[in-house]
Amino acid sequence: MPKPYPIPDDLTRPFWDAANRGQLVIQRCQSCRRFQHLPNVMCLSCGGADLAYEPVSGRGTVHSFTIVHEARHKAFREIQPYAVAAVELEEQPGLLLLSNLPGTPLAGIHSGLKVEVTFETVSASQRLPQFQPTGQYNSGHVTAGVER
Amino acid sequence: MTTRAAVVGVGHSRMFRRDEVPLGQLALEACRNAIADAGLKPADIDGVCTNPEQGFEDAGSIDGINIVTPGFVEQALGLRTRWGLRVWASTVLKAFATTVDAVAAGRCNYAVVFRAIYNPKGRYGQGANPAGYAGNGQSGGGGQFTGPYGVTAPANAGLVAQRYFHKYAAKREMLGTFLVNNRKNALLWEWGYWYQHRPEPLTLDQYMNAPDVCWPLGLYDCDLPVHACGAWVITTPERARDLRHRPAYVRGMATPYSQIPNRTWNLEEFEEGGKRVAENLFESARIGPSDIGVANLYDGFSIFVPLWAEALGLAAKGEGLAFLIREESRIGGRTPINTSSGNLGHGRMPGVAQLMESVLQVMGRSGARQAKHADISVATAGLLTEGQAIAFGRDPA
């Protein structure tokens, strides 16, 4: 059973379109320069309305993680146990993105693990930002369709 | 006197694991019990309030079966209300606080506020559309950033717990030790699931060897969905004096609107959010941490309890778990925590056991669970980023 895939909306489409190009972009306030995720119509730090999606390095560290043994969605029940990690991007403290750290042995996951972005094909029309330990694949390249 | 409302009656229905009895029937049981507990009759009640929505999608909306609205109770009990409101909230503390305000404003004299929780047969949240997923297997809205990663509520709690353990060098054994004691409290809490259906102790071995749900959290770190209703009767301090029990005076309330939907839970945001709720409560009640004689802190997942204890200043940051396994936080100790056994002992009825027991403690009606210094009790509910807190006093202020 295929995993659920995201439905972009007017606010989030640039994020998902970039993922399809193999690029990680994060919404950034053009007034106070703070990044924010999840996307919003305004900057939650300064209230600014001038927001743009800017490319980021895709490098970060594992801020926290959990191993899911009891999934809700059928597709995830088929592959459990699996990891869910909150990855803190190096651009800004507290700037967190989720990942399943595909291809990473569960026992090898720890707080502070250095990771970099990769992109998982989750449907015919959508790729999903994921992360994996730094240096595992060619950094900066698009690894299409990471499957586990 | 600045205190403008008091709780004069508490009531609870029979406790079921699933919907063997229509929810409406249980709501009437709870409301009737609370009204009788106050020494009143339904004819005296002129205000009614609840938050009927259930905590999972696809719960259904049939009044009396899937949900229970204020109108259902008004009709069934033949109430002649002057004030009534349906509140949109997950925990009952917001409906409760709104009812306190209505009584204080003179909109009604005796109000009943209740919370009915529905648990259908089958696995919780395993309906056609589990939380965060549209029926076609896609994830839209805020769920587009969580659904594709298989994130569930327990997964969010697991992220918070792992971060807490890592940051503060805490251990699962500590959480387990707290839960072993919490089960002892559950066996003193007559309205709860464990007391009524499985009156058995929990051992640390059982805790440590239980199936993982979202590591580092396991089976006993998660509350159990149940099917039941709790209710309270609220009136003014002047009217309260003539009723059956010593009143529980409402001394302060914090019910901010700070929900950030579909956000991944994060320890640091929980710490900040909890602190804001606590500051708001202390300002409202004009009390400080050392005034709290007993606290019933929300525990939809066990890891919330140390975080609430820290937010309220009962323990230093990162030391909540150490506090929870010391004698001082147990029944008989200086500041007993979760004498009701919370959601983890009562069942998944966010805010119900917490409010009931906080009221009973300052009334002096907690029996074997009674705290030594129950001049001020505090109930909290909700995720800390969107939480609420209410303080009760043995005396008005």
mmCIF file of N, CA, C and O in Angstrom, chain A residues 3-9 12 15-16 37-39 63-73 76-77 82 84-86 96 98-100 111 128-130, chain B residues 123-126 130-131 133 137-141 144-152 155 158-159 162-163 166 212-216 261-264 266 268:
data_model
loop_
_atom_site.group_PDB
_atom_site.id
_atom_site.type_symbol
_atom_site.label_atom_id
_atom_site.label_comp_id
_atom_site.label_asym_id
_atom_site.label_seq_id
_atom_site.Cartn_x
_atom_site.Cartn_y
_atom_site.Cartn_z
ATOM 1 N N LYS A 3 2.358 4.911 0.631
ATOM 2 C CA LYS A 3 2.283 5.815 1.773
ATOM 3 C C LYS A 3 1.488 7.058 1.381
ATOM 4 O O LYS A 3 1.399 7.419 0.208
ATOM 5 N N PRO A 4 0.893 7.730 2.349
ATOM 6 C CA PRO A 4 0.164 8.957 2.042
ATOM 7 C C PRO A 4 1.127 10.020 1.521
ATOM 8 O O PRO A 4 2.287 10.053 1.930
ATOM 9 N N TYR A 5 0.640 10.818 0.599
ATOM 10 C CA TYR A 5 1.503 11.868 0.052
ATOM 11 C C TYR A 5 0.868 13.228 0.265
ATOM 12 O O TYR A 5 -0.354 13.334 0.458
ATOM 13 N N PRO A 6 1.673 14.266 0.276
ATOM 14 C CA PRO A 6 1.146 15.592 0.610
ATOM 15 C C PRO A 6 0.295 16.188 -0.506
ATOM 16 O O PRO A 6 0.517 15.915 -1.681
ATOM 17 N N ILE A 7 -0.668 16.979 -0.131
ATOM 18 C CA ILE A 7 -1.458 17.765 -1.078
ATOM 19 C C ILE A 7 -1.045 19.219 -0.901
ATOM 20 O O ILE A 7 -1.424 19.859 0.081
ATOM 21 N N PRO A 8 -0.233 19.752 -1.827
ATOM 22 C CA PRO A 8 0.178 21.155 -1.697
ATOM 23 C C PRO A 8 -1.018 22.093 -1.778
ATOM 24 O O PRO A 8 -2.029 21.782 -2.402
ATOM 25 N N ASP A 9 -0.904 23.235 -1.121
ATOM 26 C CA ASP A 9 -1.922 24.276 -1.262
ATOM 27 C C ASP A 9 -1.215 25.573 -1.670
ATOM 28 O O ASP A 9 0.002 25.594 -1.861
ATOM 29 N N THR A 12 1.819 26.396 0.408
ATOM 30 C CA THR A 12 2.937 25.469 0.543
ATOM 31 C C THR A 12 3.508 24.981 -0.785
ATOM 32 O O THR A 12 4.532 24.295 -0.803
ATOM 33 N N PHE A 15 7.261 25.036 -1.624
ATOM 34 C CA PHE A 15 8.050 24.062 -0.862
ATOM 35 C C PHE A 15 8.050 22.718 -1.572
ATOM 36 O O PHE A 15 9.100 22.099 -1.793
ATOM 37 N N TRP A 16 6.850 22.286 -1.982
ATOM 38 C CA TRP A 16 6.720 20.963 -2.604
ATOM 39 C C TRP A 16 7.261 20.958 -4.043
ATOM 40 O O TRP A 16 7.844 19.958 -4.481
ATOM 41 N N HIS A 37 9.124 27.358 9.624
ATOM 42 C CA HIS A 37 8.494 26.145 9.128
ATOM 43 C C HIS A 37 7.621 25.646 10.271
ATOM 44 O O HIS A 37 8.107 25.535 11.397
ATOM 45 N N LEU A 38 6.324 25.482 10.105
ATOM 46 C CA LEU A 38 5.558 25.387 8.881
ATOM 47 C C LEU A 38 5.325 26.756 8.233
ATOM 48 O O LEU A 38 5.363 27.778 8.909
ATOM 49 N N PRO A 39 5.031 26.741 6.919
ATOM 50 C CA PRO A 39 4.735 27.989 6.225
ATOM 51 C C PRO A 39 3.513 28.689 6.826
ATOM 52 O O PRO A 39 2.602 28.047 7.332
ATOM 53 N N HIS A 63 17.549 16.430 16.231
ATOM 54 C CA HIS A 63 17.185 17.154 17.459
ATOM 55 C C HIS A 63 16.507 16.201 18.432
ATOM 56 O O HIS A 63 16.788 16.197 19.623
ATOM 57 N N SER A 64 15.640 15.382 17.923
ATOM 58 C CA SER A 64 14.961 14.364 18.722
ATOM 59 C C SER A 64 14.425 13.318 17.763
ATOM 60 O O SER A 64 14.295 13.574 16.569
ATOM 61 N N PHE A 65 14.138 12.138 18.291
ATOM 62 C CA PHE A 65 13.601 11.084 17.415
ATOM 63 C C PHE A 65 12.789 10.106 18.234
ATOM 64 O O PHE A 65 12.890 10.046 19.467
ATOM 65 N N THR A 66 11.979 9.338 17.532
ATOM 66 C CA THR A 66 11.195 8.284 18.170
ATOM 67 C C THR A 66 11.127 7.103 17.210
ATOM 68 O O THR A 66 11.309 7.279 15.996
ATOM 69 N N ILE A 67 10.918 5.923 17.754
ATOM 70 C CA ILE A 67 10.732 4.743 16.914
ATOM 71 C C ILE A 67 9.265 4.318 17.051
ATOM 72 O O ILE A 67 8.830 3.920 18.129
ATOM 73 N N VAL A 68 8.551 4.419 15.938
ATOM 74 C CA VAL A 68 7.118 4.144 15.959
ATOM 75 C C VAL A 68 6.867 2.652 15.777
ATOM 76 O O VAL A 68 7.249 2.072 14.763
ATOM 77 N N HIS A 69 6.229 2.057 16.782
ATOM 78 C CA HIS A 69 5.873 0.636 16.716
ATOM 79 C C HIS A 69 4.386 0.442 16.465
ATOM 80 O O HIS A 69 3.934 -0.671 16.217
ATOM 81 N N GLU A 70 3.605 1.513 16.634
ATOM 82 C CA GLU A 70 2.145 1.445 16.496
ATOM 83 C C GLU A 70 1.711 2.570 15.573
ATOM 84 O O GLU A 70 1.380 3.660 16.040
ATOM 85 N N ALA A 71 1.701 2.324 14.271
ATOM 86 C CA ALA A 71 1.312 3.361 13.319
ATOM 87 C C ALA A 71 -0.200 3.409 13.183
ATOM 88 O O ALA A 71 -0.906 2.479 13.588
ATOM 89 N N ARG A 72 -0.699 4.489 12.603
ATOM 90 C CA ARG A 72 -2.132 4.599 12.339
ATOM 91 C C ARG A 72 -2.440 4.181 10.898
ATOM 92 O O ARG A 72 -3.288 3.364 10.647
ATOM 93 N N HIS A 73 -1.709 4.795 9.962
ATOM 94 C CA HIS A 73 -1.981 4.564 8.543
ATOM 95 C C HIS A 73 -1.483 3.178 8.132
ATOM 96 O O HIS A 73 -0.412 2.737 8.544
ATOM 97 N N PHE A 76 2.017 2.619 6.835
ATOM 98 C CA PHE A 76 3.054 2.674 7.865
ATOM 99 C C PHE A 76 2.995 1.468 8.788
ATOM 100 O O PHE A 76 4.009 1.042 9.326
ATOM 101 N N ARG A 77 1.795 0.902 8.956
ATOM 102 C CA ARG A 77 1.697 -0.314 9.770
ATOM 103 C C ARG A 77 2.478 -1.445 9.101
ATOM 104 O O ARG A 77 3.036 -2.308 9.772
ATOM 105 N N TYR A 82 9.421 2.106 12.472
ATOM 106 C CA TYR A 82 10.157 3.068 11.653
ATOM 107 C C TYR A 82 10.475 4.293 12.503
ATOM 108 O O TYR A 82 9.864 4.489 13.563
ATOM 109 N N VAL A 84 10.839 8.371 13.296
ATOM 110 C CA VAL A 84 10.443 9.748 12.998
ATOM 111 C C VAL A 84 11.443 10.628 13.746
ATOM 112 O O VAL A 84 11.598 10.477 14.962
ATOM 113 N N ALA A 85 12.139 11.465 12.995
ATOM 114 C CA ALA A 85 13.116 12.350 13.625
ATOM 115 C C ALA A 85 12.753 13.797 13.346
ATOM 116 O O ALA A 85 12.228 14.126 12.285
ATOM 117 N N ALA A 86 13.022 14.657 14.312
ATOM 118 C CA ALA A 86 12.950 16.105 14.088
ATOM 119 C C ALA A 86 14.381 16.552 13.828
ATOM 120 O O ALA A 86 15.261 16.369 14.669
ATOM 121 N N LEU A 96 12.981 23.182 12.709
ATOM 122 C CA LEU A 96 12.850 21.729 12.696
ATOM 123 C C LEU A 96 12.056 21.226 11.489
ATOM 124 O O LEU A 96 11.021 21.793 11.141
ATOM 125 N N LEU A 98 10.711 17.320 9.751
ATOM 126 C CA LEU A 98 10.575 15.899 10.064
ATOM 127 C C LEU A 98 11.259 15.037 9.017
ATOM 128 O O LEU A 98 11.420 15.435 7.863
ATOM 129 N N SER A 99 11.651 13.859 9.439
ATOM 130 C CA SER A 99 12.191 12.882 8.499
ATOM 131 C C SER A 99 12.054 11.494 9.091
ATOM 132 O O SER A 99 12.002 11.329 10.302
ATOM 133 N N ASN A 100 12.015 10.490 8.205
ATOM 134 C CA ASN A 100 12.046 9.102 8.648
ATOM 135 C C ASN A 100 13.455 8.530 8.612
ATOM 136 O O ASN A 100 13.651 7.361 8.907
ATOM 137 N N SER A 111 20.672 11.463 19.117
ATOM 138 C CA SER A 111 20.605 12.916 19.157
ATOM 139 C C SER A 111 21.944 13.476 18.706
ATOM 140 O O SER A 111 22.994 12.983 19.109
ATOM 141 N N LEU A 128 9.415 13.886 -1.493
ATOM 142 C CA LEU A 128 9.300 14.295 -0.098
ATOM 143 C C LEU A 128 10.696 14.518 0.479
ATOM 144 O O LEU A 128 11.546 13.634 0.370
ATOM 145 N N PRO A 129 10.966 15.685 1.081
ATOM 146 C CA PRO A 129 12.267 15.863 1.727
ATOM 147 C C PRO A 129 12.456 14.832 2.841
ATOM 148 O O PRO A 129 11.555 14.626 3.643
ATOM 149 N N GLN A 130 13.587 14.180 2.823
ATOM 150 C CA GLN A 130 13.972 13.249 3.881
ATOM 151 C C GLN A 130 15.420 13.578 4.247
ATOM 152 O O GLN A 130 16.045 14.422 3.595
ATOM 153 N N ARG B 123 -10.461 -0.391 16.943
ATOM 154 C CA ARG B 123 -9.242 0.302 17.363
ATOM 155 C C ARG B 123 -9.434 1.802 17.269
ATOM 156 O O ARG B 123 -9.937 2.313 16.282
ATOM 157 N N TYR B 124 -8.982 2.510 18.299
ATOM 158 C CA TYR B 124 -9.109 3.958 18.378
ATOM 159 C C TYR B 124 -8.356 4.608 17.216
ATOM 160 O O TYR B 124 -7.202 4.305 16.961
ATOM 161 N N GLY B 125 -9.054 5.501 16.503
ATOM 162 C CA GLY B 125 -8.383 6.234 15.441
ATOM 163 C C GLY B 125 -8.036 5.387 14.230
ATOM 164 O O GLY B 125 -7.255 5.795 13.394
ATOM 165 N N GLN B 126 -8.607 4.186 14.135
ATOM 166 C CA GLN B 126 -8.307 3.325 12.990
ATOM 167 C C GLN B 126 -9.492 3.282 12.036
ATOM 168 O O GLN B 126 -9.660 2.330 11.302
ATOM 169 N N PRO B 130 -7.934 7.973 9.532
ATOM 170 C CA PRO B 130 -7.172 8.248 10.736
ATOM 171 C C PRO B 130 -6.700 9.700 10.747
ATOM 172 O O PRO B 130 -6.557 10.312 9.676
ATOM 173 N N ALA B 131 -6.470 10.216 11.926
ATOM 174 C CA ALA B 131 -6.112 11.628 12.077
ATOM 175 C C ALA B 131 -4.999 12.034 11.120
ATOM 176 O O ALA B 131 -3.986 11.370 11.007
ATOM 177 N N TYR B 133 -5.062 12.183 7.848
ATOM 178 C CA TYR B 133 -5.100 11.635 6.502
ATOM 179 C C TYR B 133 -6.479 11.836 5.887
ATOM 180 O O TYR B 133 -7.491 11.548 6.519
ATOM 181 N N GLY B 137 -5.828 8.671 1.108
ATOM 182 C CA GLY B 137 -4.436 8.381 1.385
ATOM 183 C C GLY B 137 -3.523 9.561 1.168
ATOM 184 O O GLY B 137 -2.308 9.441 1.217
ATOM 185 N N GLN B 138 -4.113 10.740 0.931
ATOM 186 C CA GLN B 138 -3.290 11.930 0.814
ATOM 187 C C GLN B 138 -3.355 12.703 2.117
ATOM 188 O O GLN B 138 -4.207 12.467 2.954
ATOM 189 N N SER B 139 -2.445 13.645 2.287
ATOM 190 C CA SER B 139 -2.446 14.480 3.472
ATOM 191 C C SER B 139 -2.487 15.928 3.049
ATOM 192 O O SER B 139 -1.565 16.415 2.409
ATOM 193 N N GLY B 140 -3.582 16.598 3.399
ATOM 194 C CA GLY B 140 -3.696 18.006 3.062
ATOM 195 C C GLY B 140 -3.652 18.868 4.302
ATOM 196 O O GLY B 140 -3.499 18.369 5.417
ATOM 197 N N GLY B 141 -3.777 20.179 4.093
ATOM 198 C CA GLY B 141 -3.765 21.116 5.204
ATOM 199 C C GLY B 141 -2.477 21.006 5.985
ATOM 200 O O GLY B 141 -1.418 20.722 5.436
ATOM 201 N N GLN B 144 -0.132 17.891 5.759
ATOM 202 C CA GLN B 144 0.778 17.571 4.647
ATOM 203 C C GLN B 144 2.231 17.482 5.102
ATOM 204 O O GLN B 144 3.055 16.868 4.429
ATOM 205 N N PHE B 145 2.549 18.076 6.249
ATOM 206 C CA PHE B 145 3.922 18.019 6.746
ATOM 207 C C PHE B 145 4.136 16.939 7.801
ATOM 208 O O PHE B 145 5.230 16.764 8.288
ATOM 209 N N THR B 146 3.066 16.244 8.189
ATOM 210 C CA THR B 146 3.210 15.184 9.191
ATOM 211 C C THR B 146 2.746 13.821 8.659
ATOM 212 O O THR B 146 3.438 12.828 8.832
ATOM 213 N N GLY B 147 1.581 13.815 7.976
ATOM 214 C CA GLY B 147 1.016 12.565 7.480
ATOM 215 C C GLY B 147 1.986 11.742 6.639
ATOM 216 O O GLY B 147 2.131 10.535 6.854
ATOM 217 N N PRO B 148 2.691 12.375 5.671
ATOM 218 C CA PRO B 148 3.601 11.586 4.828
ATOM 219 C C PRO B 148 4.774 10.983 5.592
ATOM 220 O O PRO B 148 5.459 10.101 5.086
ATOM 221 N N TYR B 149 5.005 11.441 6.809
ATOM 222 C CA TYR B 149 6.090 10.884 7.624
ATOM 223 C C TYR B 149 5.569 9.896 8.674
ATOM 224 O O TYR B 149 6.322 9.431 9.525
ATOM 225 N N GLY B 150 4.278 9.604 8.629
ATOM 226 C CA GLY B 150 3.721 8.625 9.569
ATOM 227 C C GLY B 150 3.736 9.118 11.004
ATOM 228 O O GLY B 150 3.922 8.327 11.933
ATOM 229 N N VAL B 151 3.525 10.419 11.181
ATOM 230 C CA VAL B 151 3.554 10.988 12.527
ATOM 231 C C VAL B 151 2.173 10.877 13.172
ATOM 232 O O VAL B 151 1.173 11.258 12.583
ATOM 233 N N THR B 152 2.134 10.317 14.370
ATOM 234 C CA THR B 152 0.898 10.173 15.145
ATOM 235 C C THR B 152 1.073 10.972 16.433
ATOM 236 O O THR B 152 2.172 11.461 16.720
ATOM 237 N N ALA B 155 3.718 9.444 18.459
ATOM 238 C CA ALA B 155 5.045 9.729 17.888
ATOM 239 C C ALA B 155 5.518 11.109 18.330
ATOM 240 O O ALA B 155 6.688 11.308 18.675
ATOM 241 N N GLY B 158 6.625 10.790 21.771
ATOM 242 C CA GLY B 158 7.915 10.106 21.786
ATOM 243 C C GLY B 158 9.068 11.052 21.501
ATOM 244 O O GLY B 158 10.141 10.966 22.112
ATOM 245 N N LEU B 159 8.847 11.984 20.559
ATOM 246 C CA LEU B 159 9.878 12.986 20.249
ATOM 247 C C LEU B 159 10.182 13.845 21.481
ATOM 248 O O LEU B 159 11.350 14.123 21.788
ATOM 249 N N GLN B 162 12.027 11.576 24.164
ATOM 250 C CA GLN B 162 13.423 11.280 23.837
ATOM 251 C C GLN B 162 14.281 12.510 24.077
ATOM 252 O O GLN B 162 15.385 12.426 24.631
ATOM 253 N N ARG B 163 13.777 13.663 23.687
ATOM 254 C CA ARG B 163 14.511 14.915 23.880
ATOM 255 C C ARG B 163 14.728 15.202 25.371
ATOM 256 O O ARG B 163 15.801 15.606 25.789
ATOM 257 N N HIS B 166 17.293 12.769 26.832
ATOM 258 C CA HIS B 166 18.633 13.093 26.350
ATOM 259 C C HIS B 166 19.161 14.367 27.016
ATOM 260 O O HIS B 166 20.282 14.399 27.512
ATOM 261 N N ASP B 212 6.601 -1.437 23.140
ATOM 262 C CA ASP B 212 6.840 -0.045 22.762
ATOM 263 C C ASP B 212 5.659 0.451 21.943
ATOM 264 O O ASP B 212 5.119 -0.282 21.120
ATOM 265 N N VAL B 213 5.281 1.690 22.144
ATOM 266 C CA VAL B 213 4.307 2.338 21.257
ATOM 267 C C VAL B 213 5.077 3.259 20.329
ATOM 268 O O VAL B 213 5.100 3.060 19.107
ATOM 269 N N CYS B 214 5.697 4.262 20.903
ATOM 270 C CA CYS B 214 6.637 5.102 20.177
ATOM 271 C C CYS B 214 7.832 5.307 21.085
ATOM 272 O O CYS B 214 7.821 6.214 21.925
ATOM 273 N N TRP B 215 8.818 4.428 20.942
ATOM 274 C CA TRP B 215 9.972 4.455 21.827
ATOM 275 C C TRP B 215 10.500 5.879 21.935
ATOM 276 O O TRP B 215 10.592 6.545 20.910
ATOM 277 N N PRO B 216 10.843 6.373 23.104
ATOM 278 C CA PRO B 216 10.977 5.652 24.378
ATOM 279 C C PRO B 216 9.683 5.473 25.177
ATOM 280 O O PRO B 216 9.758 5.061 26.321
ATOM 281 N N PRO B 261 -1.886 24.762 15.141
ATOM 282 C CA PRO B 261 -2.368 23.480 14.639
ATOM 283 C C PRO B 261 -1.313 22.689 13.860
ATOM 284 O O PRO B 261 -0.487 23.278 13.175
ATOM 285 N N ASN B 262 -1.388 21.385 14.033
ATOM 286 C CA ASN B 262 -0.591 20.461 13.222
ATOM 287 C C ASN B 262 0.916 20.629 13.349
ATOM 288 O O ASN B 262 1.668 20.176 12.513
ATOM 289 N N ARG B 263 1.333 21.315 14.365
ATOM 290 C CA ARG B 263 2.753 21.477 14.606
ATOM 291 C C ARG B 263 3.302 20.208 15.233
ATOM 292 O O ARG B 263 2.643 19.594 16.060
ATOM 293 N N THR B 264 4.515 19.847 14.875
ATOM 294 C CA THR B 264 5.183 18.768 15.583
ATOM 295 C C THR B 264 5.453 19.227 17.003
ATOM 296 O O THR B 264 5.848 20.357 17.218
ATOM 297 N N ASN B 266 7.344 19.717 20.423
ATOM 298 C CA ASN B 266 8.760 19.942 20.646
ATOM 299 C C ASN B 266 8.960 20.356 22.097
ATOM 300 O O ASN B 266 8.234 21.190 22.617
ATOM 301 N N GLU B 268 11.108 22.115 23.798
ATOM 302 C CA GLU B 268 11.371 23.500 24.159
ATOM 303 C C GLU B 268 10.103 24.359 24.052
ATOM 304 O O GLU B 268 9.880 25.238 24.885
#
